CSV table of C-alpha atoms and ligand atoms in Angstrom, one decimal:
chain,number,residue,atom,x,y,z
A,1011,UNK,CA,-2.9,-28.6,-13.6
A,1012,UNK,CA,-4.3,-29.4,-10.1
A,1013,UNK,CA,-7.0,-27.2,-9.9
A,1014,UNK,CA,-6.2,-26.3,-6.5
A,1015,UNK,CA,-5.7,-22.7,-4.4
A,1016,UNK,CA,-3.8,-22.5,-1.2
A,1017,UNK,CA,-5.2,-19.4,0.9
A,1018,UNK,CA,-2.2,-18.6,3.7
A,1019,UNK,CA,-3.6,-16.9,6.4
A,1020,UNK,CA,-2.3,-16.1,9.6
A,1021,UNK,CA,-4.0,-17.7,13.1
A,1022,UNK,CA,-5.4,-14.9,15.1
A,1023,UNK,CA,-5.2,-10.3,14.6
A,1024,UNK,CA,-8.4,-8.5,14.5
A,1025,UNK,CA,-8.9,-8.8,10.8
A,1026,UNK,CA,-10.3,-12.8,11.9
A,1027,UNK,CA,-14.2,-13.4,11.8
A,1028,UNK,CA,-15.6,-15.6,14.3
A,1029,UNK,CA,-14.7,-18.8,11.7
A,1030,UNK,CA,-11.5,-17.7,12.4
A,1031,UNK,CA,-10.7,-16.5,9.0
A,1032,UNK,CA,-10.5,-13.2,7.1
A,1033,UNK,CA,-14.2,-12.5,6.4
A,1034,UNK,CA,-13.8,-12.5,2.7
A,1035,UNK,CA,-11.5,-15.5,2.5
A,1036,UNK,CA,-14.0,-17.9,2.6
A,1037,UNK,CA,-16.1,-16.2,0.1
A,1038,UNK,CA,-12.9,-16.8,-2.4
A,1039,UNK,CA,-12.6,-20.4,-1.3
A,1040,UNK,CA,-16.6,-21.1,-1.9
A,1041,UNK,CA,-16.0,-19.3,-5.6
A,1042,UNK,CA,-13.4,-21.6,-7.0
A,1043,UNK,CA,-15.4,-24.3,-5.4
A,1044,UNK,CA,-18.1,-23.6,-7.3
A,1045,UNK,CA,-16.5,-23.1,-10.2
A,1046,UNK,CA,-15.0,-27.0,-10.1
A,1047,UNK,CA,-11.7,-26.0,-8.5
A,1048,UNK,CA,-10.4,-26.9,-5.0
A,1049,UNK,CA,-9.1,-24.4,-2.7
A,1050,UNK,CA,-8.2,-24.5,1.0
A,1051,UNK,CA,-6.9,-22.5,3.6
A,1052,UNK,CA,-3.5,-22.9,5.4
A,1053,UNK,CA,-3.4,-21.3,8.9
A,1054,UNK,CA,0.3,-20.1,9.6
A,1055,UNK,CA,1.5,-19.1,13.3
A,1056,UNK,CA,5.3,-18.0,14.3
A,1057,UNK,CA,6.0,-21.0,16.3
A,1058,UNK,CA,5.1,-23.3,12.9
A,1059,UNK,CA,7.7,-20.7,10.9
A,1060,UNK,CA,10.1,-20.9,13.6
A,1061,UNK,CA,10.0,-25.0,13.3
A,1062,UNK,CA,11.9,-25.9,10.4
A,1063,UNK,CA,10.5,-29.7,10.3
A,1064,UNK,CA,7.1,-28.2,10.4
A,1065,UNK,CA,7.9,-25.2,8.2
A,1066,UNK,CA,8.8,-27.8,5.6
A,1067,UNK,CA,6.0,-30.2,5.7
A,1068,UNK,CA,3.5,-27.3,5.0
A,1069,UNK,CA,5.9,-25.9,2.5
A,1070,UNK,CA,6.1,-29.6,0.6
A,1071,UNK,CA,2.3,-30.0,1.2
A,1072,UNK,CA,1.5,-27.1,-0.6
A,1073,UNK,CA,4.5,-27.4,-3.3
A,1074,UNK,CA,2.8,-30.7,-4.5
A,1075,UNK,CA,-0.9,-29.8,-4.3
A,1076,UNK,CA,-1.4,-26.3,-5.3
A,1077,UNK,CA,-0.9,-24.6,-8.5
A,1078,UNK,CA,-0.5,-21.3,-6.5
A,1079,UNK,CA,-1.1,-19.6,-3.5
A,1080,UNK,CA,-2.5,-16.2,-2.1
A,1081,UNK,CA,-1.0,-14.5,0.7
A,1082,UNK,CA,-3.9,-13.2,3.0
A,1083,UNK,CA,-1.6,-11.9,5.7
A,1084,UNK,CA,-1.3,-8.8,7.4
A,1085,UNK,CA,2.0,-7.5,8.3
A,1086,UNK,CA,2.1,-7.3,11.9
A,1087,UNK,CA,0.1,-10.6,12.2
A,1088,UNK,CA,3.4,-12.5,11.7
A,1089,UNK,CA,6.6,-12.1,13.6
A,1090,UNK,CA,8.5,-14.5,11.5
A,1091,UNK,CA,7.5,-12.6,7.8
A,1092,UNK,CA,10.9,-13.3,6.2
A,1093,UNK,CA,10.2,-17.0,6.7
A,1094,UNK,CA,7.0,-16.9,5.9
A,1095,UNK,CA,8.4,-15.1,2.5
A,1096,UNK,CA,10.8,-17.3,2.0
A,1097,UNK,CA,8.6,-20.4,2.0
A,1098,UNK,CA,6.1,-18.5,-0.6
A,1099,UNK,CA,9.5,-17.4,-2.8
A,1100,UNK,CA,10.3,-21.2,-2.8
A,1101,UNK,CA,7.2,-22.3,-4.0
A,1102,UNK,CA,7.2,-19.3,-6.8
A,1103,UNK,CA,11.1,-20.9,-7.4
A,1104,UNK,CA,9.3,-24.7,-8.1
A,1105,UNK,CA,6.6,-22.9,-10.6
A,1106,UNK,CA,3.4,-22.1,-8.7
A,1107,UNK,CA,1.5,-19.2,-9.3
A,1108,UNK,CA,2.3,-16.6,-6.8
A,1109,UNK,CA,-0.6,-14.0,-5.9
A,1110,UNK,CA,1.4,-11.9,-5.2
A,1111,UNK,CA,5.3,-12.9,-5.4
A,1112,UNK,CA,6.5,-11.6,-2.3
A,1113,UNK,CA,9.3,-9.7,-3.5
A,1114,UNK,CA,6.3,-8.0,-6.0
A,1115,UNK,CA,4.1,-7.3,-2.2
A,1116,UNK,CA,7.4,-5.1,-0.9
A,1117,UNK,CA,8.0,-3.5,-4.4
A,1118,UNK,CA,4.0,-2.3,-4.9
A,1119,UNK,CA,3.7,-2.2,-0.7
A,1120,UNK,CA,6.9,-0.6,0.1
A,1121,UNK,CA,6.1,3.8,0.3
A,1122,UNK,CA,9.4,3.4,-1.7
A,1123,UNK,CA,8.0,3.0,-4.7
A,1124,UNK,CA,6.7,6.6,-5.3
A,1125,UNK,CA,9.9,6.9,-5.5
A,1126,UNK,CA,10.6,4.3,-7.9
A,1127,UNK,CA,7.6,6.4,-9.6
A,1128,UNK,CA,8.9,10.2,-9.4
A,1129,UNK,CA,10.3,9.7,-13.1
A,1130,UNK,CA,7.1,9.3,-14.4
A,1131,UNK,CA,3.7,11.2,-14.6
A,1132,UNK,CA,2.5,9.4,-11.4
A,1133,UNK,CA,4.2,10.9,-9.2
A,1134,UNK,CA,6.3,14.4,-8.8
A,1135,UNK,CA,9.6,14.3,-9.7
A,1136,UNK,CA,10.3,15.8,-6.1
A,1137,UNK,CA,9.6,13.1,-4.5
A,1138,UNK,CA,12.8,11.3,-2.2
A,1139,UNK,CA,13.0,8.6,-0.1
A,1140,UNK,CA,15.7,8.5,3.1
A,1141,UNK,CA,17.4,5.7,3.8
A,1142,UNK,CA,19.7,6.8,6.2
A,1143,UNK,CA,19.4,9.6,8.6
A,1144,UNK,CA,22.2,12.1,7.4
A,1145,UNK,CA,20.8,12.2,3.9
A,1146,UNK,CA,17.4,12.8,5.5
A,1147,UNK,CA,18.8,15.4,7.9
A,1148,UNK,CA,20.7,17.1,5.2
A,1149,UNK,CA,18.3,16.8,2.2
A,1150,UNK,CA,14.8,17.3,4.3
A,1151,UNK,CA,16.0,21.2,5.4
A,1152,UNK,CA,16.6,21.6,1.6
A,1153,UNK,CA,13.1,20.1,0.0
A,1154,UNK,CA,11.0,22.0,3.1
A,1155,UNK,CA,12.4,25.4,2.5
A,1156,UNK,CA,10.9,25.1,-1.1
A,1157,UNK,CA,7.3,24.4,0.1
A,1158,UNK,CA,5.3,22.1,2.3
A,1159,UNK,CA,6.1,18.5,3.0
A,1160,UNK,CA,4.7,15.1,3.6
A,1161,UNK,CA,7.0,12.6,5.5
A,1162,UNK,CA,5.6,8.9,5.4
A,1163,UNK,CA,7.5,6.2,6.9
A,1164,UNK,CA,7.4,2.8,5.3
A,1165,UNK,CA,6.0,0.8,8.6
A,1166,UNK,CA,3.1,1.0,10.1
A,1167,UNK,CA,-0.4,2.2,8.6
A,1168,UNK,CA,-3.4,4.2,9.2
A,1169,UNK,CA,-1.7,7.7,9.1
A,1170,UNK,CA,0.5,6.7,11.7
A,1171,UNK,CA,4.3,8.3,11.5
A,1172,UNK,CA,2.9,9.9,8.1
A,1173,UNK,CA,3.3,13.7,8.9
A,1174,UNK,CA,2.5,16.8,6.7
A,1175,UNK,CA,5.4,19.5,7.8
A,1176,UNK,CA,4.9,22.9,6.6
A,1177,UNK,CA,6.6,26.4,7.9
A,1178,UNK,CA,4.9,28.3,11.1
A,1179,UNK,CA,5.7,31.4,9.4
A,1180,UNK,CA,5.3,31.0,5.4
A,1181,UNK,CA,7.0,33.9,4.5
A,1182,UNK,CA,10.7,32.0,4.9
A,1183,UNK,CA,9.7,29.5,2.1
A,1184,UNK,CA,12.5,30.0,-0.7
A,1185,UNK,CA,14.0,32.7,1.3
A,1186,UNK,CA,16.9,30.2,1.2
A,1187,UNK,CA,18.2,27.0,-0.1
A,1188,UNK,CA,18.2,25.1,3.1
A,1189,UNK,CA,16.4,25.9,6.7
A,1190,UNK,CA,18.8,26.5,9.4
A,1191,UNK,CA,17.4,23.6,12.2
A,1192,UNK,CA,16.1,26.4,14.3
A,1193,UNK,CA,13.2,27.1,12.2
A,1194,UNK,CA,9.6,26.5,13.7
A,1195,UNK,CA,7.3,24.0,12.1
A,1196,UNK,CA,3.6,22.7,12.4
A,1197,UNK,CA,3.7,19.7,12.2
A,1198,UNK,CA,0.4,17.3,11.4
A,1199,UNK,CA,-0.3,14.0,11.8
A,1200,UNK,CA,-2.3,11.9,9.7
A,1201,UNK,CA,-3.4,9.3,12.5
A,1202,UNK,CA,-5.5,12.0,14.2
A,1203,UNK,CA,-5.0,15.0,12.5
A,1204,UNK,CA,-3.6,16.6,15.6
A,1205,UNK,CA,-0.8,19.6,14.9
A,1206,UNK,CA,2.1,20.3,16.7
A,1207,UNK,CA,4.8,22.9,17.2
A,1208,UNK,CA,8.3,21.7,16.4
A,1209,UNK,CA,12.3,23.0,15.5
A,1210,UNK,CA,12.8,21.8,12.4
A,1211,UNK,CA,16.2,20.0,14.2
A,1212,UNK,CA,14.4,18.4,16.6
A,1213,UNK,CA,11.7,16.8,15.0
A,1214,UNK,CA,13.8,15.5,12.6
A,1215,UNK,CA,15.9,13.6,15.4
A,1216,UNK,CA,12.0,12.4,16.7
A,1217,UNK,CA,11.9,11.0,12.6
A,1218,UNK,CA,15.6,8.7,13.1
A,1219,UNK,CA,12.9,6.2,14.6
A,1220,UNK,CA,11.3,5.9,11.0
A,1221,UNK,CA,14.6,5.5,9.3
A,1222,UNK,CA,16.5,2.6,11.8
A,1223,UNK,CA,15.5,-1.0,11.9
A,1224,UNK,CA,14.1,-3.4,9.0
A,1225,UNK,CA,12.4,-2.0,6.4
A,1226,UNK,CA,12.7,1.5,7.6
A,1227,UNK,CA,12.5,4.9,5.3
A,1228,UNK,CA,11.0,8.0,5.4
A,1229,UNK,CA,9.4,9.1,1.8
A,1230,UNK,CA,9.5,13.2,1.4
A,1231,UNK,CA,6.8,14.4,-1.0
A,1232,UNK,CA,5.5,17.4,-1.9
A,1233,UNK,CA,1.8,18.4,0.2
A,1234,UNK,CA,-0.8,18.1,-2.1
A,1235,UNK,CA,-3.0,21.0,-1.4
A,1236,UNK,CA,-5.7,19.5,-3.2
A,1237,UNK,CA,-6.1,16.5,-1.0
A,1238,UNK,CA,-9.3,18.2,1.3
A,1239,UNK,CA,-11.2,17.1,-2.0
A,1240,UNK,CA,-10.8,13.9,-1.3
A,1241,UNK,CA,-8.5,10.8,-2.1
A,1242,UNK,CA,-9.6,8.4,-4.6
A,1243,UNK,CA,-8.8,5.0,-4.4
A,1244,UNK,CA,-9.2,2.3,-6.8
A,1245,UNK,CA,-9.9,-1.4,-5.6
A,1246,UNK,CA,-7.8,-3.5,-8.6
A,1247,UNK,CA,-8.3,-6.9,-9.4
A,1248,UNK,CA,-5.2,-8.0,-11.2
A,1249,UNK,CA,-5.6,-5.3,-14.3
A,1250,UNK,CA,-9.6,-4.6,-13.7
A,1251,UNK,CA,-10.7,-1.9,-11.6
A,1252,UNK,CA,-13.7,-3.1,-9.0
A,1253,UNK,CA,-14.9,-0.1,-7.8
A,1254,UNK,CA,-13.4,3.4,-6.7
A,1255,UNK,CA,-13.7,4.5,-3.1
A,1256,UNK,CA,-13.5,8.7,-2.4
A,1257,UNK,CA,-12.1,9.6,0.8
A,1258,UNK,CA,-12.4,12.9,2.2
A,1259,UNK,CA,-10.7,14.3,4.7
A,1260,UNK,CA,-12.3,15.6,8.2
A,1261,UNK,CA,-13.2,19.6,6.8
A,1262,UNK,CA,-11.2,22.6,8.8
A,1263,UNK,CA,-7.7,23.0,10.4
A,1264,UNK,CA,-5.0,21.2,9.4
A,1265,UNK,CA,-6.9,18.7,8.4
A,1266,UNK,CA,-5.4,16.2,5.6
A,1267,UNK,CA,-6.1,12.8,6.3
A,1268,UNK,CA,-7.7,10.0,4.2
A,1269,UNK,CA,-7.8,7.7,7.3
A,1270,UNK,CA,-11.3,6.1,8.6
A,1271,UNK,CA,-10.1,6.8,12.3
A,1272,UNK,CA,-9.0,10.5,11.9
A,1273,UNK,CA,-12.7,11.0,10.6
A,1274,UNK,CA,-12.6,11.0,6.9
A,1275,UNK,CA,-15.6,10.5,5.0
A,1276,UNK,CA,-16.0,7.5,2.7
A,1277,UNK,CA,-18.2,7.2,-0.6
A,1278,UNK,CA,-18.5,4.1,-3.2
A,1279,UNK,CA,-18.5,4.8,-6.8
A,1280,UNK,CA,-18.3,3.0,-9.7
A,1281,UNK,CA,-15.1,2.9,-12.1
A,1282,UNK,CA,-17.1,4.4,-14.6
A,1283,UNK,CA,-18.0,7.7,-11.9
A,1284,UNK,CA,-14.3,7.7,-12.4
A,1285,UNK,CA,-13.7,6.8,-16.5
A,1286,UNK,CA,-10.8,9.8,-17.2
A,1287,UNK,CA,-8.7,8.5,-14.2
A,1288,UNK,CA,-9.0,5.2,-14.4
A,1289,UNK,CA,-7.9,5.0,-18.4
A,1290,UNK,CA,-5.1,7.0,-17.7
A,1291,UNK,CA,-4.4,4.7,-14.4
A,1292,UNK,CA,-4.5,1.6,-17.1
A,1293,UNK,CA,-2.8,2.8,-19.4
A,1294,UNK,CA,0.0,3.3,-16.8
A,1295,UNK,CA,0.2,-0.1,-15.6
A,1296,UNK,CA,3.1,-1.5,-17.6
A,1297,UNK,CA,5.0,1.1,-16.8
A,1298,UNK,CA,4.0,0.8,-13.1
A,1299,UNK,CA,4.9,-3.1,-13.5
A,1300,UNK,CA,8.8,-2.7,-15.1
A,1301,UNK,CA,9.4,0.1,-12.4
A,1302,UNK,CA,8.5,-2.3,-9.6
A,1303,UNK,CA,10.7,-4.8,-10.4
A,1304,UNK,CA,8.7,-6.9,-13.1
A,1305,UNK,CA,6.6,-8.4,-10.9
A,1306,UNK,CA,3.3,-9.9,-11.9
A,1307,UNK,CA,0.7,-7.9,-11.1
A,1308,UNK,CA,-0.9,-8.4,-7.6
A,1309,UNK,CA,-4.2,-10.3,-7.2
A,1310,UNK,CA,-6.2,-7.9,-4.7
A,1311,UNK,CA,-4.4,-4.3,-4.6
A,1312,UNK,CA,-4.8,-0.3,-4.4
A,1313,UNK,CA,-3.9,2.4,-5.7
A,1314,UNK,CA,-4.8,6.1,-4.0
A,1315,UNK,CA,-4.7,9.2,-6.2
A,1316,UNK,CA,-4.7,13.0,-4.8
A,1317,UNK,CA,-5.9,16.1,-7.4
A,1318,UNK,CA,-3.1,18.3,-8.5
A,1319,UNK,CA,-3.3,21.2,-11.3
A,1320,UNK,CA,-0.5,21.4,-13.6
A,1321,UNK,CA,1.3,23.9,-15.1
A,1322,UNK,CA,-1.5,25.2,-17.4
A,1323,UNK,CA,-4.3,24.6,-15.0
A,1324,UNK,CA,-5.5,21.2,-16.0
A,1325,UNK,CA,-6.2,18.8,-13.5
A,1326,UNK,CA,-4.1,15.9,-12.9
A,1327,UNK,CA,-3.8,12.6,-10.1
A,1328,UNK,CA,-0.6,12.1,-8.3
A,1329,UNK,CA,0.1,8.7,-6.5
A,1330,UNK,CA,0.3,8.6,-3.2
A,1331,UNK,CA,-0.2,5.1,-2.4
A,1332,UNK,CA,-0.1,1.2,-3.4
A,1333,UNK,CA,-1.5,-1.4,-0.9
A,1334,UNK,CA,-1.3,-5.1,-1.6
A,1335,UNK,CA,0.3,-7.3,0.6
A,1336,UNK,CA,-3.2,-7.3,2.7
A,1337,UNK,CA,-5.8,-5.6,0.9
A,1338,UNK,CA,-9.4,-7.0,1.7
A,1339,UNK,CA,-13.0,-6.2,0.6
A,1340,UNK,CA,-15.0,-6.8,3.3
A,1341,UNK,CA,-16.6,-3.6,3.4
A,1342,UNK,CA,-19.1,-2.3,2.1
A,1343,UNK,CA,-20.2,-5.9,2.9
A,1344,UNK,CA,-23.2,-6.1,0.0
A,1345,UNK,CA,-20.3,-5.8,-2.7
A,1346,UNK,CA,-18.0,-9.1,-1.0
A,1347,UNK,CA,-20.0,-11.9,-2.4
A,1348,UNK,CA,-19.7,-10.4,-6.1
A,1349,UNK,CA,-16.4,-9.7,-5.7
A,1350,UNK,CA,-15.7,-12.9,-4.3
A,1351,UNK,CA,-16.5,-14.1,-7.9
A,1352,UNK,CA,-14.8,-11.7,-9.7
A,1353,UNK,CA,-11.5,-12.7,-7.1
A,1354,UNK,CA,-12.2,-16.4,-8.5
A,1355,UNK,CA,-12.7,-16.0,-11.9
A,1356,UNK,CA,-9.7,-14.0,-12.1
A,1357,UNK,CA,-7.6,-16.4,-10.4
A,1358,UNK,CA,-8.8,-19.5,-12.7
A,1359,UNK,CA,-7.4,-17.1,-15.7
A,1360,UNK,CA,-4.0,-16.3,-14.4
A,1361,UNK,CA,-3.1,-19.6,-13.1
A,1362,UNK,CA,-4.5,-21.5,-16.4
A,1363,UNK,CA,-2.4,-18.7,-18.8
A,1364,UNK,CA,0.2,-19.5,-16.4
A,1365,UNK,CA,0.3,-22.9,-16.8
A,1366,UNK,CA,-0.7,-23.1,-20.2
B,347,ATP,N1,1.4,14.2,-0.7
B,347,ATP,C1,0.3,14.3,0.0
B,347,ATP,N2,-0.4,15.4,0.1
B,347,ATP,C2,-1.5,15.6,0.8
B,347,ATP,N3,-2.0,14.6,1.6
B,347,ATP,C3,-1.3,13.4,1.6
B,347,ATP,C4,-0.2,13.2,0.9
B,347,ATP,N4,0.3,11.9,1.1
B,347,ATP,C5,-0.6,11.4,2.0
B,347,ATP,N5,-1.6,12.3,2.3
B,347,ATP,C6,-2.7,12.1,3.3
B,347,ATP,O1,-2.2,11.3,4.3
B,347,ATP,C7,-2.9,10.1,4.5
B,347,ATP,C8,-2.0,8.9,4.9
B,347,ATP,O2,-1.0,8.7,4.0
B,347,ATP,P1,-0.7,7.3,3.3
B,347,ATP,O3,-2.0,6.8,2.7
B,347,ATP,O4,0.4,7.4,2.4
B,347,ATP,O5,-0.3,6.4,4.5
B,347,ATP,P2,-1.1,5.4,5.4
B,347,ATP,O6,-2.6,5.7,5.4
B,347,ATP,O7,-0.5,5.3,6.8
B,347,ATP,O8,-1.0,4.0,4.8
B,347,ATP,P3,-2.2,2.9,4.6
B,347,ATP,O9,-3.2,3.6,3.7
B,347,ATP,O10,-1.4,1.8,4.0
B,347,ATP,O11,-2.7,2.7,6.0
B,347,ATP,C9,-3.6,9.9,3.1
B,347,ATP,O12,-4.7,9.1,3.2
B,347,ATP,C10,-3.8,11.3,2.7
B,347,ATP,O13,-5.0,11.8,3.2
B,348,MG,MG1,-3.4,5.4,2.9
């Protein structure tokens, strides 16, 4: 073993401190120094991806001095992802530790994988994801009619393109099988929370702009009524849960969004505030890991839980969300340094089991 941790970052985006690195990167780096390892960061920019001489030096470079890498970048920050993924898939290929693979970051990241989900207690078994607009347009009139909606497309975050869809006049629900594309809807967006009058026909066309182009899907899941008591998400280290955030929504309206911007609320708990959920969340994750694809666990991820009440009135959590191709933990900033430990510790004990 080298005892040695390659950080990728990318050069420049308004997650940079003024060092010009993600603020809690170099609290990592620090960690494993002090605990006798060597880690370093490599700063990657479009134009070095787009070079194929230099894509390969830094690919070599960290091929024969690291024993694995994390991947601190945020989609969006790089133009040139698929190379960048196909450098880090390479060096997973000659045997370094990947935190996180980055076929694992599109399989937790991806909102697809509710889907991959909706066949276990996680998630509803309703829940669909459109890969191409005439299943969209001619499943979406079907799922609606039987009750509200949330629509999420796979790109973009904070709330944006994730719309809640429910009837203006909620006496047609399951007065037929499918909605003729006349029908009014409200439609709310979880950006801002602002509500708007639609035909179900033509907002639908508006949603093609989800479904076209890389990576694009719309996910349809039920509306989880439940969600103006707040969304709980829990901050994962590899299997250990660091702490649990509740999010809750601006009150009144239409209201239904977990997102900082559209005014939501945000308290820090501990896992054990939490102890019911998180068990149960545990004890899911190796079914969560063979439904993903296999993958290894990510280093640094979330997953965000919304109250529902099952059939006999017993409360239950529903998946709505997995982050992990980016997730930091800068804030609140008085829990980074500890964390930043944790982060280190943990990564010493996966590489040296992996390369045991
Ligand atoms: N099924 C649902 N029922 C009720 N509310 C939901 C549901 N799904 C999502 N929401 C609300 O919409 C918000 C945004 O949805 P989601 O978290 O899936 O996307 P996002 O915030 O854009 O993604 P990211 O968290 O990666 O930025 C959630 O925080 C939650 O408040
Ligand atoms: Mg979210």
């Amino acid at each position: 073993m080298k005892k040695n941790i390659v950080f990728f970052e990318a050069v420049g985006g308004s997650d940079k401190g003024a060092d010009g690195h993600r603020k809690d990167t170099m609290p990592m780096v620090n960690a494993l120094k002090a605990k006798g390892w060597n880690a370093e960061v490599v700063q990657l920019t479009d134009e070095v991806l787009r070079d194929s001489a230099k894509r390969e030096e830094v690919y070599k470079k960290v091929r024969d001095t690291a024993d694995g890498y994390v991947s601190r970048v945020n989609p969006g920050n790089l133009k040139e992802e698929k190379l960048y993924f196909d450098v880090l898939r390479r060096l997973c290929e000659d045997g370094l530790v990947g935190m996180p693979h980055p076929d694992a970051m599109v399989g937790y990241g991806a909102k697809d994988a509710l889907t991959k989900l909706a066949d276990t207690d996680l998630v509803p078994d309703d829940t669909y994801a459109y890969y191409d607009i005439a299943t969209f347009k001619s499943t979406f009139p079907k799922s609606l009619a039987k009750g509200e909606r949330v629509l999420k497309q796979n790109r973009g975050s904070t709330g944006e393109g994730i719309w809640r869809v429910r009837l203006a006049d909620a006496n047609q629900y399951n007065s037929c099988d499918s909605l003729p594309l006349d029908t009014k809807i409200i439609c709310t967006e979880a950006k801002d929370n602002h509500s708007e009058e639609r035909k179900l026909g033509e907002f639908m066309d508006f949603c093609e702009q989800y479904i076209i182009g890389d990576n694009g899907m719309l996910v349809d899941m039920t509306f989880l009524p439940r969600i103006k008591e707040g969304e709980i998400r829990i901050l994962m280290l590899y299997k250990t849960p660091v702490y649990v955030v509740h999010k809750k929504p601006a009150e009144g309206g239409d209201a239904f969004s977990a997102t900082l911007f559209s005014g939501a609320k945000y308290r820090y708990d501990e896992p054990k505030d939490w102890q019911t959920l998180v068990d149960w969340f545990l004890a899911q994750l190796p079914q969560i890991k063979s439904k993903l694809g296999n993958y290894d666990l990510p280093l640094i991820w979330t997953a965000d839980f919304i109250l529902d009440t099952d059939e006999k009135g017993t409360d239950r959590y529903i998946l709505g969300e997995i982050n992990c191709s980016c997730v930091g933990f800068t804030s609140p900033e008085e829990f980074m340094a500890k964390i930043a430990v944790m982060v280190g510790d943990n990564i010493v004990d996966i590489v040296s089991e992996k390369k045991a």
